[in-house]
PDB file of C-alpha atoms and ligand atoms in Angstrom:
ATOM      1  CA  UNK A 154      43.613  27.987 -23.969  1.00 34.00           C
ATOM      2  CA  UNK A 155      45.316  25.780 -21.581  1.00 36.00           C
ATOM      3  CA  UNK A 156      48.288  24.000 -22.816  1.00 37.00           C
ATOM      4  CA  UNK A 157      49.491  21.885 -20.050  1.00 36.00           C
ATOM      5  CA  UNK A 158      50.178  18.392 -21.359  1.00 36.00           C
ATOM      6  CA  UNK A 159      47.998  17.030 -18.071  1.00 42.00           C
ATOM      7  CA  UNK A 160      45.042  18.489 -17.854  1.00 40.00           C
ATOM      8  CA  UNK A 161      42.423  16.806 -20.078  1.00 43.00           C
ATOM      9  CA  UNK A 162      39.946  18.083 -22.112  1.00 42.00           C
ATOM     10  CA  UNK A 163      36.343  17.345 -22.990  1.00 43.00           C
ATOM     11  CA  UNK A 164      37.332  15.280 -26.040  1.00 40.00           C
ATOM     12  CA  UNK A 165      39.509  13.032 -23.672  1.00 44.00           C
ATOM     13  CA  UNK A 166      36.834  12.293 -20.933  1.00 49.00           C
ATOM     14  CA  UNK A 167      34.368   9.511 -20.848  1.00 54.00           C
ATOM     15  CA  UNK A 168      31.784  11.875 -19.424  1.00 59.00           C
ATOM     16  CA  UNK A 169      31.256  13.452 -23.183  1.00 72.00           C
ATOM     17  CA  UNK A 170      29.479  16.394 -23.249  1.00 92.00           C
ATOM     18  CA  UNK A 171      28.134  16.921 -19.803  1.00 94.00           C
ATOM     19  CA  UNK A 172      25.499  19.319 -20.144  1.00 94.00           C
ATOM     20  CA  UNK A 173      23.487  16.637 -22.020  1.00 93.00           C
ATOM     21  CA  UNK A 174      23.348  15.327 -18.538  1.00 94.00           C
ATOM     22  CA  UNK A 175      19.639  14.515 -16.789  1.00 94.00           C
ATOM     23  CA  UNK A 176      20.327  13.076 -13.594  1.00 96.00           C
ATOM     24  CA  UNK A 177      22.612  15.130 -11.160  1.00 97.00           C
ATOM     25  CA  UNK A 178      24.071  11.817  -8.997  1.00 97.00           C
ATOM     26  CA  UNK A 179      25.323  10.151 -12.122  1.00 96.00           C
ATOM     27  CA  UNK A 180      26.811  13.307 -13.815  1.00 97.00           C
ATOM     28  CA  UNK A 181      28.616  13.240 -10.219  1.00 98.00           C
ATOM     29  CA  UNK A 182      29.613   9.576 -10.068  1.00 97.00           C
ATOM     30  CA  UNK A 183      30.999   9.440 -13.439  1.00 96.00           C
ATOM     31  CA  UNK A 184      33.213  13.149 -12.654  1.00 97.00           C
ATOM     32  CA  UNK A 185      34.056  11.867  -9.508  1.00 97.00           C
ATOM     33  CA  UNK A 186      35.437   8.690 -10.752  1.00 97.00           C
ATOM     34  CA  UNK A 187      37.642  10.596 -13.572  1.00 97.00           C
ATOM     35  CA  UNK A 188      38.532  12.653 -10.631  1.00 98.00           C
ATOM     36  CA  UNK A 189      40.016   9.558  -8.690  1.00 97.00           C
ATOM     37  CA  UNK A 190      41.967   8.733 -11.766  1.00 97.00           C
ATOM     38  CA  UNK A 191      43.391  11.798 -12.501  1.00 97.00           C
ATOM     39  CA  UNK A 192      43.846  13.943  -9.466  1.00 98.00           C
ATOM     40  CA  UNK A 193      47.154  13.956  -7.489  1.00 97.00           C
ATOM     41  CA  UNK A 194      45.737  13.608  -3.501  1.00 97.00           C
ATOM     42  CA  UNK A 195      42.225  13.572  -2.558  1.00 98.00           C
ATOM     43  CA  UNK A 196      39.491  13.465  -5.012  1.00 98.00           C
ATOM     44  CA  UNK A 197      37.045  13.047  -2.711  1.00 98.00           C
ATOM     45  CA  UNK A 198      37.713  16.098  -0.673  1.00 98.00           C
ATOM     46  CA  UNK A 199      35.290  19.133  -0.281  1.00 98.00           C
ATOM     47  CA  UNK A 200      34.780  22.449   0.849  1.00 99.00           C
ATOM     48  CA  UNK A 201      32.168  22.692   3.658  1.00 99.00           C
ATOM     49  CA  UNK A 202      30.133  26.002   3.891  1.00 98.00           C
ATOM     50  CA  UNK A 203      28.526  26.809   7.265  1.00 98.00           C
ATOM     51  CA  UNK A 204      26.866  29.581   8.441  1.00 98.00           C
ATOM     52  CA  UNK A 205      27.677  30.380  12.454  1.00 95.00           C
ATOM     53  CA  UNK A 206      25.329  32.571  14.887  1.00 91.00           C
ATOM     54  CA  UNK A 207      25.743  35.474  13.082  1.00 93.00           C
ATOM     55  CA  UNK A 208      24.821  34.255   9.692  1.00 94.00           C
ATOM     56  CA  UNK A 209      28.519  34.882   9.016  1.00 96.00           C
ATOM     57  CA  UNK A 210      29.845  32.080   6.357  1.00 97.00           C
ATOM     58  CA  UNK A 211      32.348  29.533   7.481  1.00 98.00           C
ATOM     59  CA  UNK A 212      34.039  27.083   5.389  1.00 98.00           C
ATOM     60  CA  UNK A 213      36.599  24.420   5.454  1.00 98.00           C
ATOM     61  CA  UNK A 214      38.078  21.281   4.054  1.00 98.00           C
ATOM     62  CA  UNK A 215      36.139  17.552   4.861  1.00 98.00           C
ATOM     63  CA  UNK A 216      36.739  13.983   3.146  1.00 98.00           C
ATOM     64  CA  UNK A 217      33.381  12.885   1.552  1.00 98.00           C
ATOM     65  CA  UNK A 218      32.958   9.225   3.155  1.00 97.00           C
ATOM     66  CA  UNK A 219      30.024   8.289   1.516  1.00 94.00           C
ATOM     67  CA  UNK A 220      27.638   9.417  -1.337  1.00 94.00           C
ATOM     68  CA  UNK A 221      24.090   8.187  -3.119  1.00 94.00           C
ATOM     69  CA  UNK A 222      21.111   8.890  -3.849  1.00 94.00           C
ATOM     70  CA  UNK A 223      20.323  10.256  -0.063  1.00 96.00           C
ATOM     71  CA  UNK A 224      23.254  12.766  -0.057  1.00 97.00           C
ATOM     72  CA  UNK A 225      27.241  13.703   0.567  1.00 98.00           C
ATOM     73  CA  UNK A 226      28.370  12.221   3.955  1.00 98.00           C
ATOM     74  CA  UNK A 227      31.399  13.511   6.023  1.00 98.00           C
ATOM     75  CA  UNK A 228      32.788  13.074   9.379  1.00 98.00           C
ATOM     76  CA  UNK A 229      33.838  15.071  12.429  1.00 98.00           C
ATOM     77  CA  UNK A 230      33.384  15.970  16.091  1.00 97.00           C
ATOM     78  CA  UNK A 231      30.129  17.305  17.135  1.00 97.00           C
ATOM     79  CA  UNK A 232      31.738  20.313  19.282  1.00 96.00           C
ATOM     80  CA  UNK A 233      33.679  21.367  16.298  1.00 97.00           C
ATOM     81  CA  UNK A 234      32.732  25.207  15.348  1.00 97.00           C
ATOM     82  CA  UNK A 235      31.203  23.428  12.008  1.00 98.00           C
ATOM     83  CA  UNK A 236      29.483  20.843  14.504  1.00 98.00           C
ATOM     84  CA  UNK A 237      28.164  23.981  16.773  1.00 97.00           C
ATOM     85  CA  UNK A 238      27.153  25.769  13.214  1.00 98.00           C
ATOM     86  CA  UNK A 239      24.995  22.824  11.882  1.00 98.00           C
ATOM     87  CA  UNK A 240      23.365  22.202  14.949  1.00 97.00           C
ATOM     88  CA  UNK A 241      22.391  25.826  14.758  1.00 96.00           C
ATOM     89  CA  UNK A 242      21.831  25.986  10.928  1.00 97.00           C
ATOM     90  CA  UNK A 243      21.109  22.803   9.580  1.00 98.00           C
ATOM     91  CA  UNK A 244      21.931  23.796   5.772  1.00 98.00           C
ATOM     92  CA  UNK A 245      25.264  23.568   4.110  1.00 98.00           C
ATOM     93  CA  UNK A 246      26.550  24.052   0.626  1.00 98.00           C
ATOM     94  CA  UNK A 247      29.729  21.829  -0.578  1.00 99.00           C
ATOM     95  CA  UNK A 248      31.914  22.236  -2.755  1.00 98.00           C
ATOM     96  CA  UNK A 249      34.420  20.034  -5.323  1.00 98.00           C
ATOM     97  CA  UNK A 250      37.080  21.541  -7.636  1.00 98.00           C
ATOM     98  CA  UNK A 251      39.094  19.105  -9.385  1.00 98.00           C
ATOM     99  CA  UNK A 252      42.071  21.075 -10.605  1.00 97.00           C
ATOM    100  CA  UNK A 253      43.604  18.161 -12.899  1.00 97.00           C
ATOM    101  CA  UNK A 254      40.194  18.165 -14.894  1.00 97.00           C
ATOM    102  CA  UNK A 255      39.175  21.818 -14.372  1.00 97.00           C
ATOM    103  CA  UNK A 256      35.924  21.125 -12.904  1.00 97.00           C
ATOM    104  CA  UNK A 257      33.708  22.301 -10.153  1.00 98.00           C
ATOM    105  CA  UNK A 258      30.566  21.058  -8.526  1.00 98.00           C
ATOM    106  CA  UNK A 259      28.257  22.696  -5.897  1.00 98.00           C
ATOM    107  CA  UNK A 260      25.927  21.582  -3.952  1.00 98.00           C
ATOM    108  CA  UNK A 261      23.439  23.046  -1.412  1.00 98.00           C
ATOM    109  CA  UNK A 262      20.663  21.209   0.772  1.00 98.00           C
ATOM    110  CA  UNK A 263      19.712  20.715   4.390  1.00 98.00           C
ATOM    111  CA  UNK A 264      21.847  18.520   6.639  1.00 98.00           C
ATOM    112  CA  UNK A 265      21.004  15.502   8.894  1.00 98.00           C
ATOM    113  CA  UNK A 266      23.136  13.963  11.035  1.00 98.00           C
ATOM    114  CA  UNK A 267      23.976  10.001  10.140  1.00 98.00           C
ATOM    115  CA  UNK A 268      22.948   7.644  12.694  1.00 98.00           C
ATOM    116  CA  UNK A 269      24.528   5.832  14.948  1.00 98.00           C
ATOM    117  CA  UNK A 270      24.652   3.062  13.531  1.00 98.00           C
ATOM    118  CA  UNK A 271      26.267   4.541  10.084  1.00 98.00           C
ATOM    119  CA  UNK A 272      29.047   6.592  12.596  1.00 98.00           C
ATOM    120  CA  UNK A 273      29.986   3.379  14.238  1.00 98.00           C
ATOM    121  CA  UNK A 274      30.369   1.240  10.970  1.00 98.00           C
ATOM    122  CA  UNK A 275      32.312   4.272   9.265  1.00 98.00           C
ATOM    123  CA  UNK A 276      34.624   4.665  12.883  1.00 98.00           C
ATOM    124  CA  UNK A 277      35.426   1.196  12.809  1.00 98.00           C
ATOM    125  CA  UNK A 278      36.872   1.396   9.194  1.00 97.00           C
ATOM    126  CA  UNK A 279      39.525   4.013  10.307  1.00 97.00           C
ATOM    127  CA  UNK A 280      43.090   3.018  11.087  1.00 97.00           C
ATOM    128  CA  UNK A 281      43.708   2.569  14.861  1.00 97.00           C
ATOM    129  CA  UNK A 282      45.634   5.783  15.456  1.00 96.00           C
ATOM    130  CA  UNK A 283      43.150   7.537  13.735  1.00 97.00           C
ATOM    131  CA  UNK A 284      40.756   6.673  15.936  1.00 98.00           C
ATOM    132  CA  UNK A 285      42.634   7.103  19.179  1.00 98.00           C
ATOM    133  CA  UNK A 286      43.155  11.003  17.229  1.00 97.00           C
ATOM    134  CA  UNK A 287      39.331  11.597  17.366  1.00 97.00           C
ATOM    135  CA  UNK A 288      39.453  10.665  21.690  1.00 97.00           C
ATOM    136  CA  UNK A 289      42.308  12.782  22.052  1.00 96.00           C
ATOM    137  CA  UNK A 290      41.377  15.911  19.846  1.00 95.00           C
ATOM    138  CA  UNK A 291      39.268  18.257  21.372  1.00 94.00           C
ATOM    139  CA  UNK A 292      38.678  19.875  17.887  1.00 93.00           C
ATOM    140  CA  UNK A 293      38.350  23.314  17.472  1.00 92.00           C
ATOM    141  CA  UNK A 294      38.937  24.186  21.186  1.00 92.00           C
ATOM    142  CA  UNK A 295      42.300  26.196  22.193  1.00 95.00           C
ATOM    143  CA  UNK A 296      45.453  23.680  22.876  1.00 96.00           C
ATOM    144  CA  UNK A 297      47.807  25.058  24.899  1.00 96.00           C
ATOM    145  CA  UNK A 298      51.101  23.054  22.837  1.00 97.00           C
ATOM    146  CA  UNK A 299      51.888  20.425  20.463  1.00 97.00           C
ATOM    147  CA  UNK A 300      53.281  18.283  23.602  1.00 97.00           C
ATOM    148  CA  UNK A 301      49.516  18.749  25.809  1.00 96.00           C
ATOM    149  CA  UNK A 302      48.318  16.829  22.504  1.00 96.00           C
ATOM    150  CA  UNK A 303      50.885  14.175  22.488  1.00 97.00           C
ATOM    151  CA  UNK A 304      50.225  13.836  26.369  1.00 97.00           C
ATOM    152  CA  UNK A 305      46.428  13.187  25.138  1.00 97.00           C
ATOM    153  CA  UNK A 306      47.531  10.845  22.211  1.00 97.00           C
ATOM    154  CA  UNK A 307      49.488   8.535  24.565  1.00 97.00           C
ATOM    155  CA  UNK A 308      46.850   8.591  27.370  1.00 97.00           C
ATOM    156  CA  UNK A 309      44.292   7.324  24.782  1.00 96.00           C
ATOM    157  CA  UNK A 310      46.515   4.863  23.067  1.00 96.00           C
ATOM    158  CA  UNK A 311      47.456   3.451  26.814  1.00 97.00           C
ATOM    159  CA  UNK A 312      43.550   3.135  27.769  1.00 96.00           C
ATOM    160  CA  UNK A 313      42.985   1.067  24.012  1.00 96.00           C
ATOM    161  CA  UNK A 314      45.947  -0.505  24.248  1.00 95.00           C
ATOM    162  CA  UNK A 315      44.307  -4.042  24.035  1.00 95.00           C
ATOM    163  CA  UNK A 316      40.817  -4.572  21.675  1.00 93.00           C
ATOM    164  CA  UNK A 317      38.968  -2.128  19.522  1.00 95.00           C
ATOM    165  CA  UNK A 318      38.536   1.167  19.659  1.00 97.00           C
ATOM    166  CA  UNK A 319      34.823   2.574  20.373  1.00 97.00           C
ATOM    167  CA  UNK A 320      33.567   6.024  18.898  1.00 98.00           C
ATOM    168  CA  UNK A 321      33.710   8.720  20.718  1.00 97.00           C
ATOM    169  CA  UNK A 322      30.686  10.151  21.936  1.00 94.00           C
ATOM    170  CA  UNK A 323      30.994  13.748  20.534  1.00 94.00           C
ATOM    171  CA  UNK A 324      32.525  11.900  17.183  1.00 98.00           C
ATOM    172  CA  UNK A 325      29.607  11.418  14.191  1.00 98.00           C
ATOM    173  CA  UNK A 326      28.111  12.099  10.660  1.00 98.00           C
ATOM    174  CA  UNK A 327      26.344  14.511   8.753  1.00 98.00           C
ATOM    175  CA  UNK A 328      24.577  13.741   5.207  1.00 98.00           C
ATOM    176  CA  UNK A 329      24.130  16.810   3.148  1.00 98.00           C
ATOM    177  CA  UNK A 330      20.784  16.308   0.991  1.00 98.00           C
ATOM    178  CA  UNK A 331      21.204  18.228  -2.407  1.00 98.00           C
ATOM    179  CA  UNK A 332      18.421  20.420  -3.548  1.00 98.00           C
ATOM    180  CA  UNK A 333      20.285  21.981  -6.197  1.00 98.00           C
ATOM    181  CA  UNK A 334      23.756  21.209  -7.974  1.00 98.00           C
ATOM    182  CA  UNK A 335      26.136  22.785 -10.524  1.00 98.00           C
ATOM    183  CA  UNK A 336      28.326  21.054 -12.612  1.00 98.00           C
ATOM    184  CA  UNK A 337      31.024  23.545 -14.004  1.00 97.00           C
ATOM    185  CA  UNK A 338      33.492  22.715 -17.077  1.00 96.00           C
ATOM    186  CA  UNK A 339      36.503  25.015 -17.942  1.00 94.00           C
ATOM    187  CA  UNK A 340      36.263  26.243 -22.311  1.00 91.00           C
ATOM    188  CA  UNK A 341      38.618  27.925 -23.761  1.00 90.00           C
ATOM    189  CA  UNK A 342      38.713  31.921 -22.857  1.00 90.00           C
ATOM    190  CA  UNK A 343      36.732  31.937 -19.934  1.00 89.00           C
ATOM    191  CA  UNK A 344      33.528  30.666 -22.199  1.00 91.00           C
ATOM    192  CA  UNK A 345      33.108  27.522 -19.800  1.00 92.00           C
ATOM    193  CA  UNK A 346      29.916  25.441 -19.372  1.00 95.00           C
ATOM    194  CA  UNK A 347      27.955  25.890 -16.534  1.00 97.00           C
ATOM    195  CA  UNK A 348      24.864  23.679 -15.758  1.00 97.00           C
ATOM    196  CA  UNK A 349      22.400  23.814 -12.770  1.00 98.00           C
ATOM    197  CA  UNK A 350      20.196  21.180 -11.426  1.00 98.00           C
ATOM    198  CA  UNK A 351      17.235  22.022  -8.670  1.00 98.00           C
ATOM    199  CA  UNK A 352      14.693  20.167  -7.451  1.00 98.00           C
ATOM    200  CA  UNK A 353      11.525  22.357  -5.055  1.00 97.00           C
ATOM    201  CA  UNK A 354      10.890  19.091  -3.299  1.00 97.00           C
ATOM    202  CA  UNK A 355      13.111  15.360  -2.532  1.00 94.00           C
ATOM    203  CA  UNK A 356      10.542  13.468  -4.342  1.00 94.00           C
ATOM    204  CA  UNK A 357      10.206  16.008  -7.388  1.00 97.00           C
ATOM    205  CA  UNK A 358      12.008  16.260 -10.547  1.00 97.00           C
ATOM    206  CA  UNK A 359      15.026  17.908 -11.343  1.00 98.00           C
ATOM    207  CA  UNK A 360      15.013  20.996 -13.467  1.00 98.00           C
ATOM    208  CA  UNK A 361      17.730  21.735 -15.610  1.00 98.00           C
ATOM    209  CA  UNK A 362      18.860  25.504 -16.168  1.00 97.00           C
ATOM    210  CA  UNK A 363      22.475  25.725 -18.401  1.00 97.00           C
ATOM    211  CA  UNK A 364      23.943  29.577 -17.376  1.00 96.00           C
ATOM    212  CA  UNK A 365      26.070  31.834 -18.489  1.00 96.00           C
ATOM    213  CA  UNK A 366      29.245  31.685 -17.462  1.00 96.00           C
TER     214      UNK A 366
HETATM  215  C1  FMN B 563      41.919  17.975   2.488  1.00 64.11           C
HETATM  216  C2  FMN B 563      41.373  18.128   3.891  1.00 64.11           C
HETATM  217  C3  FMN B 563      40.454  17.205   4.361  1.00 64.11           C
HETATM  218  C4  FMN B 563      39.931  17.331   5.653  1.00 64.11           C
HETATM  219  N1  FMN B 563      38.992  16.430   6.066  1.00 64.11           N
HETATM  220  C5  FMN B 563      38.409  16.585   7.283  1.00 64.11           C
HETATM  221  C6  FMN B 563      37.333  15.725   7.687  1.00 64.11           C
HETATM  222  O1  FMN B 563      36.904  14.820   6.941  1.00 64.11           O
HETATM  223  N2  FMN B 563      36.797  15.917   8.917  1.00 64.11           N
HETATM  224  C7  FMN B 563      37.235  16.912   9.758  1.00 64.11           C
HETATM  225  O2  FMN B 563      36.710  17.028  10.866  1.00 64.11           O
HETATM  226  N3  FMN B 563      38.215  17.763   9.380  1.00 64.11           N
HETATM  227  C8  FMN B 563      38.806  17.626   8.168  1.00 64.11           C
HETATM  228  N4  FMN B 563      39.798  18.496   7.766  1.00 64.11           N
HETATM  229  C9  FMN B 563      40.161  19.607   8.690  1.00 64.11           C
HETATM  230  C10 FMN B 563      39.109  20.729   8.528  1.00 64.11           C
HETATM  231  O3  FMN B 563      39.362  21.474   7.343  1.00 64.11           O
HETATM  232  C11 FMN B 563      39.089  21.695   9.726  1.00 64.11           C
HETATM  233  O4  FMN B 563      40.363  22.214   9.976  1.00 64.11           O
HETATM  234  C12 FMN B 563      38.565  21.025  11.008  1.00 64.11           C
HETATM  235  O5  FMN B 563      37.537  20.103  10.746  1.00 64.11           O
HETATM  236  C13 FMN B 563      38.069  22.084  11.991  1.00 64.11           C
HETATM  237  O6  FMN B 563      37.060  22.843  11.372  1.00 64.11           O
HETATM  238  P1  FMN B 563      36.002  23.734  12.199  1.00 64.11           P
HETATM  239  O7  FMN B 563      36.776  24.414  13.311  1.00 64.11           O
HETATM  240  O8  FMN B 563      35.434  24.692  11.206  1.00 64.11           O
HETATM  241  O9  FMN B 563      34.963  22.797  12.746  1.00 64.11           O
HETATM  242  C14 FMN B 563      40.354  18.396   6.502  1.00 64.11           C
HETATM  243  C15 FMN B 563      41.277  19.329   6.000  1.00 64.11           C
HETATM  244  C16 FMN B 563      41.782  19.190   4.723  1.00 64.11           C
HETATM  245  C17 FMN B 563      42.756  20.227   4.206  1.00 64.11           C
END
């Protein structure tokens, strides 16, 4: 039993009882939205699972920028060991845990990469020294000291001193496309609620399996 004054419970959430649920993308808006009200820092941050060369798992922190009906968009640089491993293996699985609500969601599906078009509107949305960050990072790639990053930093801001700042070329999107979901509730004594969505095809239905937990 959890008795931390904090941490709502079932009773206390709009969402009611979840695994009533039909439709996977509002189950996730309306958790995701409880999660902005109730989480201390970044609701909308999620665990990215890769796979590199080797088929040996990789995973990592990203900010979800976007989400519908089409998918689970995040942002990075291309040349990044998770850029390398999608380009490679186009297939990702996410992951959100909410600790202030006790709640998890997966998510697995291929992965496309946003266009251009997307990548520029999102770029141009991100504060200025931000975006001079994403010319000057080489992310994932060796840096010799804090100060050879700084150097970068204030090359960059001196070049876009005046005007906006473009995207970088190796900076973009991906849209995870969810094939299956799992929407995970903490019960008392480890009896939690576990529901699981799938779908064999993007334009077929979604079955509905509650498991064990
Ligand atoms: C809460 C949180 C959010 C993050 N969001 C992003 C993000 O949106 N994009 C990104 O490239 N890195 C983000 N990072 C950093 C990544 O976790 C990671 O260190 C970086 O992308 C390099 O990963 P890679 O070498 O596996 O490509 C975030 C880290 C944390 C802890």
């Amino acid at each position: 039993m959890n008795d931390t004054p904090d941490i709502k419970h079932t009773s206390e959430l709009t969402s009611g009882d979840f695994t009533e649920a039909h439709d996977p993308f509002a189950l996730f808006a309306t958790w995701l939205a409880e999660a902005v009200a109730s989480e201390l820092n970044d609701p909308d941050a999620m665990a990215l699972a890769t796979t590199d060369a080797d088929g040996l798992p990789d995973v990592r922190m990203v900010l979800m920028k976007g989400f519908d009906a089409a998918g689970f968009v995040f942002y990075s640089h291309i040349a990044s060991a998770k850029g390398r491993e999608l380009a490679a293996n186009p297939k990702a699985a996410l992951l959100f845990h909410w600790k202030s609500l006790r709640r998890q969601v997966r998510v697995r599906g291929p992965v496309t990469p946003v266009t251009d078009a997307e990548a520029d509107a999102y770029f141009a949305t991100r504060p200025k020294q931000a975006q001079i960050g994403a010319w000057a990072s080489k992310q994932s790639q060796p840096l010799e000291s804090r100060f050879a990053f700084e150097q970068a930093i204030a090359k960059e801001a001196t070049r876009y001193a005046i005007g906006a700042v473009p995207r970088p070329p190796g900076w973009s999107g991906w849209r995870i496309t969810p094939m299956q979901f799992e929407f995970w509730h903490d019960r008392p004594f480890r009896l939690h609620d576990r529901i699981e969505f799938r779908r064999p095809a993007l334009d077929a239905p979604w079955t509905k399996t509650r498991l064990y937990p």
